[in-house]
Coordinates of C-alpha atoms and ligand atoms in Angstrom, one line a residue:
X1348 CA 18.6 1.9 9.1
X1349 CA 17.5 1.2 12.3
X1350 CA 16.8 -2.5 13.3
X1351 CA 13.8 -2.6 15.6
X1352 CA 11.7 -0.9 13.2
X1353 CA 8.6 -2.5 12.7
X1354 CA 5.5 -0.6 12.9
X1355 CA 5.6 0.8 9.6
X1356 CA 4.2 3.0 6.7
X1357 CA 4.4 2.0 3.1
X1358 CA 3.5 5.0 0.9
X1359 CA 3.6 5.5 -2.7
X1360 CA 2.0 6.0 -6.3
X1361 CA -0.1 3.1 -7.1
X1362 CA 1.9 0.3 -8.8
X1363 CA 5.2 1.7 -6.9
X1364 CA 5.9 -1.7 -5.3
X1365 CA 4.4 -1.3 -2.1
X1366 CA 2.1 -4.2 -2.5
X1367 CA 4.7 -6.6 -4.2
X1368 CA 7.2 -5.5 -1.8
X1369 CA 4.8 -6.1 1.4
X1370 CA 4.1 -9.8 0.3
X1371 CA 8.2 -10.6 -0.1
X1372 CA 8.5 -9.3 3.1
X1373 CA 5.4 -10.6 4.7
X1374 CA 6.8 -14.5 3.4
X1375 CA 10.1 -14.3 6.1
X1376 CA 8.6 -12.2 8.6
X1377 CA 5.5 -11.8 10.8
X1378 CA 4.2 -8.4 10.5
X1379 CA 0.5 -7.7 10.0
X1380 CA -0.2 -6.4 6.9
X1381 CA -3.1 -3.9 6.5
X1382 CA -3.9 -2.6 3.3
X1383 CA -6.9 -0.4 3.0
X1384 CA -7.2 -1.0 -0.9
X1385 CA -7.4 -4.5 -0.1
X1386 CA -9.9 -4.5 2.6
X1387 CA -12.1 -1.7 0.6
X1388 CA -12.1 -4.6 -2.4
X1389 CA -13.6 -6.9 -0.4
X1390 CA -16.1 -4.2 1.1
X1391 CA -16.9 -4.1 -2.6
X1392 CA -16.9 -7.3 -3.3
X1393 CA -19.5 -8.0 -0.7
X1394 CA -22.0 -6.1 -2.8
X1395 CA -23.0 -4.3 0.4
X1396 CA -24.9 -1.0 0.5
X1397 CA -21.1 0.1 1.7
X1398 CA -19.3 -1.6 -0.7
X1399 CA -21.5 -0.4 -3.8
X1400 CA -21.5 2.6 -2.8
X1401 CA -17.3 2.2 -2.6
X1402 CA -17.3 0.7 -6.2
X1403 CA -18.3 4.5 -7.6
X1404 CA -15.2 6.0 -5.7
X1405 CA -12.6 3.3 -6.1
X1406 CA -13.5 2.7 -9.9
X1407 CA -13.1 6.2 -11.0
X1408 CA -9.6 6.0 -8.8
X1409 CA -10.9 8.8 -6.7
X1410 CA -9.6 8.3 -2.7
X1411 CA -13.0 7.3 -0.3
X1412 CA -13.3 9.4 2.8
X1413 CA -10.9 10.2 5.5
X1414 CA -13.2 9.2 8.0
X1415 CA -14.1 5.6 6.4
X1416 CA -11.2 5.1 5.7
X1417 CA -10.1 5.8 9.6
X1418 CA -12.2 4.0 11.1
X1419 CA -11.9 0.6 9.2
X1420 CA -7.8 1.2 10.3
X1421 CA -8.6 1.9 13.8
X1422 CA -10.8 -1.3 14.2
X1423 CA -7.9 -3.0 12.0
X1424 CA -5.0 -1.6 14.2
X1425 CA -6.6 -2.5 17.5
X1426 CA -6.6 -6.1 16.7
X1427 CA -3.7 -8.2 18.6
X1428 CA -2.0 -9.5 15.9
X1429 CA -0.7 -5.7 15.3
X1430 CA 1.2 -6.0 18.9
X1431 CA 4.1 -7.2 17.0
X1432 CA 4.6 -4.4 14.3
X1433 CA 2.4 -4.0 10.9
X1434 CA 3.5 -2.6 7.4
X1435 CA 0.1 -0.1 7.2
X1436 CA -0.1 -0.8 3.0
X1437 CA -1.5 2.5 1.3
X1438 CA -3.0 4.4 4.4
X1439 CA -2.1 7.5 5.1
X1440 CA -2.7 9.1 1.6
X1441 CA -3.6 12.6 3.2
X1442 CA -2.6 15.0 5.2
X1443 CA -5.8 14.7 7.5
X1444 CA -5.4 11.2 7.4
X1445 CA -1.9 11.3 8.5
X1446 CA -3.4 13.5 11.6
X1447 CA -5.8 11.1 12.2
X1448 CA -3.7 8.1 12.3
X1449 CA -1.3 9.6 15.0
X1450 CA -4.3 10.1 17.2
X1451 CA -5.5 6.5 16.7
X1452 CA -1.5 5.5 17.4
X1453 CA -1.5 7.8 20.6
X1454 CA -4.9 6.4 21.8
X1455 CA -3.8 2.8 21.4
X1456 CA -0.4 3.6 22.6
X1457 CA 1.8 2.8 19.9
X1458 CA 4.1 5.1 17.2
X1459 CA 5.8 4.7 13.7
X1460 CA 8.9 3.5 13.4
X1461 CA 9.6 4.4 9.8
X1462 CA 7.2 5.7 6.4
X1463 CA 9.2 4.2 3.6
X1464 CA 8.4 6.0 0.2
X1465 CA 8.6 4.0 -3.0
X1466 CA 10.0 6.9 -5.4
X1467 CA 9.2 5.6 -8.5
X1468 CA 9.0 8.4 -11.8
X1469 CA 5.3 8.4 -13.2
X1470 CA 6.4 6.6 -16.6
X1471 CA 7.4 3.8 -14.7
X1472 CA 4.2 3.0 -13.0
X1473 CA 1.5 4.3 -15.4
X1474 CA 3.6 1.0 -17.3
X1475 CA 3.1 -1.2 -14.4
X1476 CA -0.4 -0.4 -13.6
X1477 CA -1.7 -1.6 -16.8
X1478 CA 0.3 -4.4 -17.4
X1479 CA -0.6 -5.7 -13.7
X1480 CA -2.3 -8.6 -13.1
X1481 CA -3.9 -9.9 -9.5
X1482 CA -4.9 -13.6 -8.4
X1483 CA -8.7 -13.8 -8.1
X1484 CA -8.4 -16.2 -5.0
X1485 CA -5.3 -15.2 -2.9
X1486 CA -4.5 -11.7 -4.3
X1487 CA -0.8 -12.2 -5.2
X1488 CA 0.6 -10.0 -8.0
X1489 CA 2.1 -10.4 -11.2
X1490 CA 2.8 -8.6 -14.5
X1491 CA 2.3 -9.6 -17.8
X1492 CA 5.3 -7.5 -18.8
X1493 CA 8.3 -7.9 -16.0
X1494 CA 6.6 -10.6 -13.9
X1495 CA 4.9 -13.3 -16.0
X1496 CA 3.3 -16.2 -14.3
X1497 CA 4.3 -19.9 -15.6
X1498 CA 1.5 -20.5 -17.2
X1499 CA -0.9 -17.2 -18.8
X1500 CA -3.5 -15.6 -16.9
X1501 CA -3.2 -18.8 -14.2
X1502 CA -1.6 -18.0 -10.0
X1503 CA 1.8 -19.3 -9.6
X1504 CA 0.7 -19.4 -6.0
X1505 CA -2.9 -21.3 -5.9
X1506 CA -3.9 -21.6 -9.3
X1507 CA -6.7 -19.3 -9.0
X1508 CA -7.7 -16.9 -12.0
X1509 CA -5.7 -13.7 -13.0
X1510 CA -7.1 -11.1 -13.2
X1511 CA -6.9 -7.0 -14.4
X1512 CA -7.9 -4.6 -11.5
X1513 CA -10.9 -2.5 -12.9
X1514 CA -9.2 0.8 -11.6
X1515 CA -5.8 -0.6 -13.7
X1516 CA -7.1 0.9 -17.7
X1517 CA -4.9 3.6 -18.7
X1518 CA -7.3 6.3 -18.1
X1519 CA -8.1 5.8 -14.4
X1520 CA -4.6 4.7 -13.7
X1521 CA -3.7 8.5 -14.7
X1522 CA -6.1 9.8 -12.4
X1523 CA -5.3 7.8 -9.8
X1524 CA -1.3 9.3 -10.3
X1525 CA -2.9 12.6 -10.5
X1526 CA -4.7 12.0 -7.1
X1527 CA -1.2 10.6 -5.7
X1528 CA 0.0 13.7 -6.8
X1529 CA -2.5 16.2 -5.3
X1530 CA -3.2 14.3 -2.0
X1531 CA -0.2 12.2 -1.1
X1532 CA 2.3 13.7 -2.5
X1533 CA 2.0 16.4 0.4
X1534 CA 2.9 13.3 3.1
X1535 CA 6.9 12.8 2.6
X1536 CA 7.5 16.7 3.7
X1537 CA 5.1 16.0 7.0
X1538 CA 6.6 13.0 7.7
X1539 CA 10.2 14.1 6.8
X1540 CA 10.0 16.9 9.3
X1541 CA 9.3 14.2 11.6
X1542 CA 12.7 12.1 11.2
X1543 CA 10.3 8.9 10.1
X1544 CA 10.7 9.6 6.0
X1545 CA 12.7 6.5 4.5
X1546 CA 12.9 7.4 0.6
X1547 CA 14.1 4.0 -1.7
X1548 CA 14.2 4.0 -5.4
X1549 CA 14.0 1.4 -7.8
X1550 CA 18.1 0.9 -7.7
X1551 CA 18.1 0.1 -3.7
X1552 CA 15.1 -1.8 -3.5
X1553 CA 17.1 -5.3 -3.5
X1554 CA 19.5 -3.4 -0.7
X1555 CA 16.8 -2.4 1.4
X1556 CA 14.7 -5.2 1.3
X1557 CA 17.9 -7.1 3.1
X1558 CA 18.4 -4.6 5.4
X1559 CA 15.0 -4.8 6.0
X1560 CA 14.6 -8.5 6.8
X1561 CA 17.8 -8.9 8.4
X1562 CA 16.0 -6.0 11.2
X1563 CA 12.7 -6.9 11.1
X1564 CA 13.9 -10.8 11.9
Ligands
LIG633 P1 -4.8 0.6 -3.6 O1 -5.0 -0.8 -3.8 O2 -4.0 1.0 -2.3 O3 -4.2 1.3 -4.8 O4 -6.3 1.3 -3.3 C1 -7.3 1.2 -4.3 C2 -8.3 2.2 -4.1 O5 -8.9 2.1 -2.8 C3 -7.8 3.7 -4.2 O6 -7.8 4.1 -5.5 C4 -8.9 4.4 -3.4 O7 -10.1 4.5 -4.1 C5 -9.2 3.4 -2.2 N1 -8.2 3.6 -1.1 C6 -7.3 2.8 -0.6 N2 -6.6 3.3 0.4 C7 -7.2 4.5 0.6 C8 -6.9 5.5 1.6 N3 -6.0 5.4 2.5 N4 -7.7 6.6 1.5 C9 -8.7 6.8 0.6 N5 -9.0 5.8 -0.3 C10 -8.2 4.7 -0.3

């Protein structure tokens, strides 16, 4: 891989990595991270008109518009601190997103470096989701099955409160794989046809993520 990539894509099914990953990376170097699932939590958590409406979407797993969704990266991406690269966490999930995001990048003249794509099989993450766990306060992730904290239900990190994601129960966790499926899914051909598509699987995770800090340093 490359060295000098640093504007980047994460993309995968929920509970592929892409958020746990992100934060390892995020601790040794300085990228802006932007996760829309993140930033549409605390839209929701707001209790807003917005974010109520938000909480019907997002807690039946369904995806919330394309053009929400591109605005609140567009404001996000213009910011400053995305002048020296940004993992883009979760965003694009669709084709017409992935259109619309190449328009923001031309308008604000920058381009993609690299989409890496967590492969992860379906049995795999269906176990992580429901076994994952997220601090209340500062958002870090653990899992009560491969990631324990210390001490149960309590944030290695800050101490704050763990908690279960309400789109995390079996049920919307399989909808949300089948949305992956439908929606997302179709992104690794568009963005393998345009020489960006970075595919890693569980087994060269650890070998990436080196590779990947020793460039991104
Ligand atoms: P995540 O934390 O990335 O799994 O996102 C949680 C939820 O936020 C998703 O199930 C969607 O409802 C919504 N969401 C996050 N990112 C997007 C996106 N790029 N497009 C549409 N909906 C999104």
């Amino acid at each position: 891989m490359e060295l000098t990539k640093k504007n980047l894509v994460f993309m995968g099914a929920p509970g592929a990595g892409k958020g746990t990953f992100s934060g390892l990376l995020l601790e040794q170097v300085k990228l802006a991270h932007i996760s829309t699932g993140d930033m549409l939590r605390a839209e929701k958590a707001s209790g807003s008109e917005l974010g109520k409406k938000l909480a019907a979407i997002m807690d039946a797993g369904q995806l919330v518009s394309d053009e929400l969704v591109g605005e609140i990266v567009e404001s996000r991406l213009s910011k400053s601190d995305c002048d020296t690269g940004f993992i883009l966490d979760g965003y694009p999930r669709t084709i017409a997103q992935a259109e619309m995001l190449n328009k923001i990048l031309t308008k604000i003249g920058k381009k993609l470096d690299a989409v890496v794509f967590f492969d992860v099989p379906d049995e795999v993450v269906l176990e992580r989701l429901t076994a994952r766990m997220s601090c209340s306060k500062c958002g870090a992730i653990f899992n009560k099955l491969f990631m324990k904290p210390a001490k149960p239900g309590i944030c290695d990190h800050c101490g704050g409160e763990l908690i279960q994601r309400s789109d995390d129960s079996l049920e919307t966790a399989q909808g949300r794989l089948k949305v992956f499926h439908e929606s997302t899914q179709p992104l690794i051909d568009f963005y393998r046809e345009s020489g960006l598509l970075m595919p890693i699987t569980e087994l060269d995770k650890a070998k990436i993520f080196q590779i990947m800090l020793d460039g991104l340093k």
